[in-house]
PDB file of C-alpha atoms in Angstrom:
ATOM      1  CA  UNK A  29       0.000   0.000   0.000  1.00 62.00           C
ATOM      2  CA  UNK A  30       2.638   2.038   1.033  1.00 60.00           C
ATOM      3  CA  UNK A  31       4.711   1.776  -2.042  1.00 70.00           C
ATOM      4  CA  UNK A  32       1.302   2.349  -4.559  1.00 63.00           C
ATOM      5  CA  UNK A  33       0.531   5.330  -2.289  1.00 51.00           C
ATOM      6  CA  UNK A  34       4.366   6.366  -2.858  1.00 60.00           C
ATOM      7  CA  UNK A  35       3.974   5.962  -7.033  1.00 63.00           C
ATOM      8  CA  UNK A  36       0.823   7.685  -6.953  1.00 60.00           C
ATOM      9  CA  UNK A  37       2.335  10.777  -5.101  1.00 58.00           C
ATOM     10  CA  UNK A  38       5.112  11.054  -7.396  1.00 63.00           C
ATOM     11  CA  UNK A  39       2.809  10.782 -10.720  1.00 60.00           C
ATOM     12  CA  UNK A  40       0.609  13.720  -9.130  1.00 54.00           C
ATOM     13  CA  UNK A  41       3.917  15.629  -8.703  1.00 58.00           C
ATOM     14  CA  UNK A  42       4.815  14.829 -12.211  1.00 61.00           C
ATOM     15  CA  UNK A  43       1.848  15.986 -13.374  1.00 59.00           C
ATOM     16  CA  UNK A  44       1.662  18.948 -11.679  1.00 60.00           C
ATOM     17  CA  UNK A  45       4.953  20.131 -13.204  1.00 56.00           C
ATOM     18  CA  UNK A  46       3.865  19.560 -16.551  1.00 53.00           C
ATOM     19  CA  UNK A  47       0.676  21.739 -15.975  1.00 52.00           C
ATOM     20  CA  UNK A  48       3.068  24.369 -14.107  1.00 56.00           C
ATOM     21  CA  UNK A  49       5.024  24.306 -17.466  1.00 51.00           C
ATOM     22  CA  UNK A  50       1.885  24.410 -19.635  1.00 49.00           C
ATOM     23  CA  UNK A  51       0.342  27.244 -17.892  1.00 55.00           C
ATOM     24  CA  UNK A  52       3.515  29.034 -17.796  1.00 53.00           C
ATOM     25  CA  UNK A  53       4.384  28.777 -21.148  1.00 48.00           C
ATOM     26  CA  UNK A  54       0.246  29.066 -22.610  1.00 51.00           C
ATOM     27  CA  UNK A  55       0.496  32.713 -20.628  1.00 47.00           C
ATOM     28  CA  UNK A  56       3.737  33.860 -22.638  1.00 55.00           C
ATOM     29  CA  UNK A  57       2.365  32.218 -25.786  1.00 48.00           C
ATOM     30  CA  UNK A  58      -0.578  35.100 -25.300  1.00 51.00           C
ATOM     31  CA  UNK A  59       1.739  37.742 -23.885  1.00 49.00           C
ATOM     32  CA  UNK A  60       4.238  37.583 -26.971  1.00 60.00           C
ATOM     33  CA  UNK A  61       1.333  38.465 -29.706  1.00 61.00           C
ATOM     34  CA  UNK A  62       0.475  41.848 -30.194  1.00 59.00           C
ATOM     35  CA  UNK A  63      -2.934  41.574 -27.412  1.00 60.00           C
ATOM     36  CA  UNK A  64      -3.844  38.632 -25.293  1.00 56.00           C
ATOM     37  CA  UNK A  65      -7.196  38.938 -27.451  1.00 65.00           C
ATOM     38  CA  UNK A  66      -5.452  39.135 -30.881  1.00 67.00           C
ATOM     39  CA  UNK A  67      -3.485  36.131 -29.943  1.00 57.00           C
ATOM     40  CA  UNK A  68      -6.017  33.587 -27.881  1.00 57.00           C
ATOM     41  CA  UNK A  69      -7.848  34.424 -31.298  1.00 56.00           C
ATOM     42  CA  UNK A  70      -5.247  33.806 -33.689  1.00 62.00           C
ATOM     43  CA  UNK A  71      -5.373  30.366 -31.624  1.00 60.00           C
ATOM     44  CA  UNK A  72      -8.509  29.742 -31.785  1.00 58.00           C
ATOM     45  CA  UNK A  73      -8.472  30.259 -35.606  1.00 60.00           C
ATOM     46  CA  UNK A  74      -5.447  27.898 -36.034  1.00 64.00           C
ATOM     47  CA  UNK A  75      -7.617  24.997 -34.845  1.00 60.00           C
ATOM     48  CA  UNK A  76     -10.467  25.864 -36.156  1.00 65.00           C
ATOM     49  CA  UNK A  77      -7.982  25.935 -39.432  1.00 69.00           C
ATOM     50  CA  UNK A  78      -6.881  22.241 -38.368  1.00 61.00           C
ATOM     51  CA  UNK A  79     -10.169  20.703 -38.459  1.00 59.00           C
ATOM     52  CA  UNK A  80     -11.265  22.246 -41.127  1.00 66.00           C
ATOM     53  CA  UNK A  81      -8.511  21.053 -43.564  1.00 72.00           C
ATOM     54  CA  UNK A  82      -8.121  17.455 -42.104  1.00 72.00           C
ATOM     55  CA  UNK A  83      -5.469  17.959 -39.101  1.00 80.00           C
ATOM     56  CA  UNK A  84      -1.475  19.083 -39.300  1.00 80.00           C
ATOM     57  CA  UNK A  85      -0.561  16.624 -41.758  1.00 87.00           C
ATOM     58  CA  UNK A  86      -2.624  17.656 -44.179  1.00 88.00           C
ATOM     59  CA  UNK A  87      -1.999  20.827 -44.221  1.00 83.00           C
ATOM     60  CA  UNK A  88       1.595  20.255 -44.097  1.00 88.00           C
ATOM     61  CA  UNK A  89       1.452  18.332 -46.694  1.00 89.00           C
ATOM     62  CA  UNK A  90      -0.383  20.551 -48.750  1.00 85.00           C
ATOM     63  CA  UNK A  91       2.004  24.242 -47.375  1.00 84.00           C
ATOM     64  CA  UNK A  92       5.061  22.630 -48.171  1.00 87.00           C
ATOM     65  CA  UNK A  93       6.988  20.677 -51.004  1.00 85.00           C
ATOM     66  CA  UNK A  94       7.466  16.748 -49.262  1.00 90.00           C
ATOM     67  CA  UNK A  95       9.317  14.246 -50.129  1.00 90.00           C
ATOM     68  CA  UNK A  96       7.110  10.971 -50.761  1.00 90.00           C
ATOM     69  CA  UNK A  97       8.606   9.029 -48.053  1.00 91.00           C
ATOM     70  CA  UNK A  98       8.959  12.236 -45.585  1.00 93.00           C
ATOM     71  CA  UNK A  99       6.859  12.295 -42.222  1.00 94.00           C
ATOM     72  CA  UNK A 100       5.823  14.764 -40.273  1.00 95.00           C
ATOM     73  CA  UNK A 101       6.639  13.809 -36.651  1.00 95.00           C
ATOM     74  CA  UNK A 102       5.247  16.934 -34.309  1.00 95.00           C
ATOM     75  CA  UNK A 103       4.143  20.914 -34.962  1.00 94.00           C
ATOM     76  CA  UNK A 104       4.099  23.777 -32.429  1.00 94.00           C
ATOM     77  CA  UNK A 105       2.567  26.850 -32.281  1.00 90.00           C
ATOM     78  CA  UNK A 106       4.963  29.452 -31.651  1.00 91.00           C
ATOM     79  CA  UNK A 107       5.880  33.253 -33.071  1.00 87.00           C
ATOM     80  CA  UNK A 108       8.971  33.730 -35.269  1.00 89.00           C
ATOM     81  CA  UNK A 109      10.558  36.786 -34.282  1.00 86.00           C
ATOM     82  CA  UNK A 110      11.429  39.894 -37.253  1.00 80.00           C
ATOM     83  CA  UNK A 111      12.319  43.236 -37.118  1.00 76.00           C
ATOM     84  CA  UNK A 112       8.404  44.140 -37.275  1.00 73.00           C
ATOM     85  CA  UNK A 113       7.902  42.222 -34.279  1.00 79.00           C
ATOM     86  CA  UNK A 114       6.940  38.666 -33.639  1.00 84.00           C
ATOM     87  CA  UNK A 115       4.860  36.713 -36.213  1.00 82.00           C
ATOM     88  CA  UNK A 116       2.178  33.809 -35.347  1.00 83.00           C
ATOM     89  CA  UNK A 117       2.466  30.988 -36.975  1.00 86.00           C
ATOM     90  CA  UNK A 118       3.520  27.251 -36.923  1.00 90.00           C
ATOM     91  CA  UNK A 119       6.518  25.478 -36.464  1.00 93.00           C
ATOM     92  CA  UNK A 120       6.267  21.873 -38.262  1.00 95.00           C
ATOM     93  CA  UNK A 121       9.432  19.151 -37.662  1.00 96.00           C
ATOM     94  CA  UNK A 122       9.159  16.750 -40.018  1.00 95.00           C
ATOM     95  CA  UNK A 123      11.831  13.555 -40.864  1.00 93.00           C
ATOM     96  CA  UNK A 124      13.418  15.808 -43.773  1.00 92.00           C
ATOM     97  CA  UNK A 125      12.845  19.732 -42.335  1.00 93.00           C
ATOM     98  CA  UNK A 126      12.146  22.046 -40.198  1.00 93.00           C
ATOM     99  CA  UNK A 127       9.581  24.472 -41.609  1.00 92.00           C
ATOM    100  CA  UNK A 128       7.607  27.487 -40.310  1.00 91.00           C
ATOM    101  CA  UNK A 129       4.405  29.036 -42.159  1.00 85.00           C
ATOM    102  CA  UNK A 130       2.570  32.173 -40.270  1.00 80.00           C
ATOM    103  CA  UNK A 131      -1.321  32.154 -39.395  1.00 75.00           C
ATOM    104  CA  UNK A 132      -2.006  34.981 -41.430  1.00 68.00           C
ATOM    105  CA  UNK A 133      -1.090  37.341 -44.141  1.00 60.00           C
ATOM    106  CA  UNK A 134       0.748  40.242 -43.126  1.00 56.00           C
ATOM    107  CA  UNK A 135       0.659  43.672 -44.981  1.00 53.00           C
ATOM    108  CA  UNK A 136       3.178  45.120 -47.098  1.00 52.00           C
ATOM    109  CA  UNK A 137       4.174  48.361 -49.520  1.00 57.00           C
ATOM    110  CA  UNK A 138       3.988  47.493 -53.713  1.00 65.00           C
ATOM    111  CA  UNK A 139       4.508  50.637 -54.992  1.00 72.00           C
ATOM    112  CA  UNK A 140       1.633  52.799 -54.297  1.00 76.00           C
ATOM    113  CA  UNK A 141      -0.559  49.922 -52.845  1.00 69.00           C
ATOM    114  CA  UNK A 142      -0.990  47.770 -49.898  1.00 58.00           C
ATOM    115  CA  UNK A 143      -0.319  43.878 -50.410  1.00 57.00           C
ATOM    116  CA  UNK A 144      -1.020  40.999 -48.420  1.00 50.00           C
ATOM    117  CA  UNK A 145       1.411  37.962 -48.125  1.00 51.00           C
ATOM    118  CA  UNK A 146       2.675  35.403 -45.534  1.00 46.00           C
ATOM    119  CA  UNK A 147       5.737  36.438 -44.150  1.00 43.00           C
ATOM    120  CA  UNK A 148       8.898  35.090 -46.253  1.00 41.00           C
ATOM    121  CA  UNK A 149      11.850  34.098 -45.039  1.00 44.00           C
ATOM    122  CA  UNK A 150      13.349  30.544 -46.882  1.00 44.00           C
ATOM    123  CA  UNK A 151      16.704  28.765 -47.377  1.00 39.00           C
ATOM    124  CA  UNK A 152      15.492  27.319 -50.392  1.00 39.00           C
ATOM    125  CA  UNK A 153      14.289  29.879 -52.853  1.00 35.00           C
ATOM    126  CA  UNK A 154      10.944  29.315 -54.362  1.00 36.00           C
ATOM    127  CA  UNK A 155       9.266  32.061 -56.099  1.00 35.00           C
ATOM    128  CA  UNK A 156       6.051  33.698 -54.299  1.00 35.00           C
ATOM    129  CA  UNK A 157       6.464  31.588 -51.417  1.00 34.00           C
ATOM    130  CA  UNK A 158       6.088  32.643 -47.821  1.00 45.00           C
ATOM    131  CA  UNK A 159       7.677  29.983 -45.150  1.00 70.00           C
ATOM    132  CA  UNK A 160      10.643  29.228 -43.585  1.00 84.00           C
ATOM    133  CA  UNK A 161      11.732  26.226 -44.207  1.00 87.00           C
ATOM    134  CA  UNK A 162      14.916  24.128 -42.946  1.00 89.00           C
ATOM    135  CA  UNK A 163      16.236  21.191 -44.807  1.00 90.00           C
ATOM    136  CA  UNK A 164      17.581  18.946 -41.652  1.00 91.00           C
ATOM    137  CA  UNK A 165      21.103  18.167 -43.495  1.00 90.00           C
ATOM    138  CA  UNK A 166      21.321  22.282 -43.447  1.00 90.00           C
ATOM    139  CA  UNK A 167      20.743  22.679 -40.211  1.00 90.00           C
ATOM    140  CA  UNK A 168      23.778  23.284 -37.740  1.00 92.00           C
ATOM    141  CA  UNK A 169      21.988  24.584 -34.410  1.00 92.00           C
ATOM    142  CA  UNK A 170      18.807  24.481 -32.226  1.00 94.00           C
ATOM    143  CA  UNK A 171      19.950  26.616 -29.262  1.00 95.00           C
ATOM    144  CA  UNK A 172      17.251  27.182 -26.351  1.00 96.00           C
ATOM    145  CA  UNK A 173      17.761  30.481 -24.713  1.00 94.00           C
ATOM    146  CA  UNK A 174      15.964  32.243 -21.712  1.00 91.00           C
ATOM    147  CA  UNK A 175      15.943  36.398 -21.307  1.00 88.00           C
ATOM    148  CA  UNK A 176      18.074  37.457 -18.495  1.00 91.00           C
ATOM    149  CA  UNK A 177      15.451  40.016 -17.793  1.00 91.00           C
ATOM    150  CA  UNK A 178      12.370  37.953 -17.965  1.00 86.00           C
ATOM    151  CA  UNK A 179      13.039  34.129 -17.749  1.00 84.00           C
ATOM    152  CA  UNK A 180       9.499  33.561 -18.567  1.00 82.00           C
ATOM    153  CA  UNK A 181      10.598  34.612 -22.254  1.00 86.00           C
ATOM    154  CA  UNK A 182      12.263  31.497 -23.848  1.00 92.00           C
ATOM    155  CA  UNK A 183      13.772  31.452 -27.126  1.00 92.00           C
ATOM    156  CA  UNK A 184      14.947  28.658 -29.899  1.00 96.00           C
ATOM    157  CA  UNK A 185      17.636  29.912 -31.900  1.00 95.00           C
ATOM    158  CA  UNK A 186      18.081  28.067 -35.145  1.00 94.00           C
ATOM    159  CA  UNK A 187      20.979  28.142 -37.357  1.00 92.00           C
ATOM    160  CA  UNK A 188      21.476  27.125 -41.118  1.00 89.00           C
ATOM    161  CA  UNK A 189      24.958  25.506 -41.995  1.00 89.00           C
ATOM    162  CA  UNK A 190      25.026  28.892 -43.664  1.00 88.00           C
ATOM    163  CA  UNK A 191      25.029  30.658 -41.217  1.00 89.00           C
ATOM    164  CA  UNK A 192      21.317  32.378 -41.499  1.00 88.00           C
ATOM    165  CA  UNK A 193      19.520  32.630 -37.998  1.00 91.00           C
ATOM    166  CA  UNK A 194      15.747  32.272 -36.821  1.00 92.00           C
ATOM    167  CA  UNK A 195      14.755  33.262 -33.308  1.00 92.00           C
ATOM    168  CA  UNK A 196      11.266  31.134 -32.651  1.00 94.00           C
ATOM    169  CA  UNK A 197       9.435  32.184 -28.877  1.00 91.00           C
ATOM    170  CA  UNK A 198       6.268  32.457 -27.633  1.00 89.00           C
ATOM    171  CA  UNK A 199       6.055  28.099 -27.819  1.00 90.00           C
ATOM    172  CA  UNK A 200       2.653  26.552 -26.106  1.00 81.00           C
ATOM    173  CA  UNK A 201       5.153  23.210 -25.357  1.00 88.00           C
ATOM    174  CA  UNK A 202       8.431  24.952 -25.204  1.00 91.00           C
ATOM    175  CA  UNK A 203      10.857  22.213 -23.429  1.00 91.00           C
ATOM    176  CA  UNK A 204       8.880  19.817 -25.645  1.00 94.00           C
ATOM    177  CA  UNK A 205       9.848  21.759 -28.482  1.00 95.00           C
ATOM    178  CA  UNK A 206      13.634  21.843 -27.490  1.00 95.00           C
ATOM    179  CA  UNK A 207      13.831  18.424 -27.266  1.00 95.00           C
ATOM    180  CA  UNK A 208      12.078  17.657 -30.391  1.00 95.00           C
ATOM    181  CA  UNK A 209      14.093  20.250 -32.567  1.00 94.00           C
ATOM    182  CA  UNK A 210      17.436  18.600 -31.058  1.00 93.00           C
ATOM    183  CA  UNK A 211      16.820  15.344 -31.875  1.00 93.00           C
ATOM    184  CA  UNK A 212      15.902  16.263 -35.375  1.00 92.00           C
ATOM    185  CA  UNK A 213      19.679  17.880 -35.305  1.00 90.00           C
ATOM    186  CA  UNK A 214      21.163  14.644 -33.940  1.00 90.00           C
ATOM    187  CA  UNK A 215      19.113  12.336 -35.941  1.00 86.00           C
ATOM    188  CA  UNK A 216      20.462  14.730 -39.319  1.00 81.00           C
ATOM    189  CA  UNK A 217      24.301  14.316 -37.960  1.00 83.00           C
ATOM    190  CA  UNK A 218      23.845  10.401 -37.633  1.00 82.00           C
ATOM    191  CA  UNK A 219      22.775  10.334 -41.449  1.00 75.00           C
ATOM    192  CA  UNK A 220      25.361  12.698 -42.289  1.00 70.00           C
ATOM    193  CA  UNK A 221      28.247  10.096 -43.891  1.00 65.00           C
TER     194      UNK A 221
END
């Protein structure tokens, strides 16, 4: 009895970390967008998004050029962070890339009209498209960082072979999301002759 009693306690402990860290992390998910309303809405958007087009797969299947045989293992929703501020989106990890697509269009100048587009920022250069996107053999870094001002504000810095740099924050799951984008590195350097 003892010992079950013992098990039990430390599962509820368990537990209560992960909720600690989910809370904690759902909070700065909201704080990073430009409102807490504007962002608990772009959420709520994103999954309505989800279920209408058939789940993350699917759409990641259908945002991104994939390989027949590639997989997408997990996707997070975090901000990417530019010089006009942060930008909603997803984050998708897949077997062959990491790849990033924003929740909506942002605005931008064409002369003497406004234009709407998903924000751009690629490796590989595809005309008119609006991603980020990672092959895993190009990618030399996933480095987790936390503000020494506010250590509720945790960062992923990712790093091309190249040398090009993407600062991700604001994740719903962020040690999840650590972990995850590290062993796509270290699963990349093992196939790596």
């Amino acid at each position: 009895m003892k010992e079950t009693l013992s098990r039990w306690g430390k599962s509820v402990g368990e537990t209560t970390k992960l909720v600690e860290s989910l809370s904690r992390d759902t909070w700065q998910h909201f704080k990073t967008g430009p409102s807490f309303t504007e962002a608990a809405m772009g959420r709520l958007a994103q999954g309505t998004k989800v279920l209408a087009e058939g789940g993350y797969e699917k759409i990641f299947r259908q945002t991104f050029e994939v390989l027949p045989e590639e997989q997408l293992k997990i996707s997070y929703a975090c901000y990417l962070s530019t010089s006009a501020g942060p930008v909603m989106g997803v984050m998708y990890i897949s077997t062959a890339k990491i790849a990033f697509c924003s929740d909506n269009p942002l605005s931008y100048k064409a002369g003497n009209k406004t234009e709407w587009s998903y924000y751009k920022a690629r490796i590989i250069h595809i005309p008119s498209s609006i991603y980020v996107v990672i092959p895993l053999h190009q990618l030399r870094a996933a480095n987790p960082s936390v503000s020494k001002v506010n250590p509720a504000e945790k960062y992923i810095q990712v790093v091309s072979v190249e040398g090009h740099e993407f600062w991700f924050m604001g994740f719903l799951m962020y040690d999840k999301a650590v972990s995850s984008l590290q062993e796509a590195l270290n699963s990349a350097r093992e196939m790596q002759p």
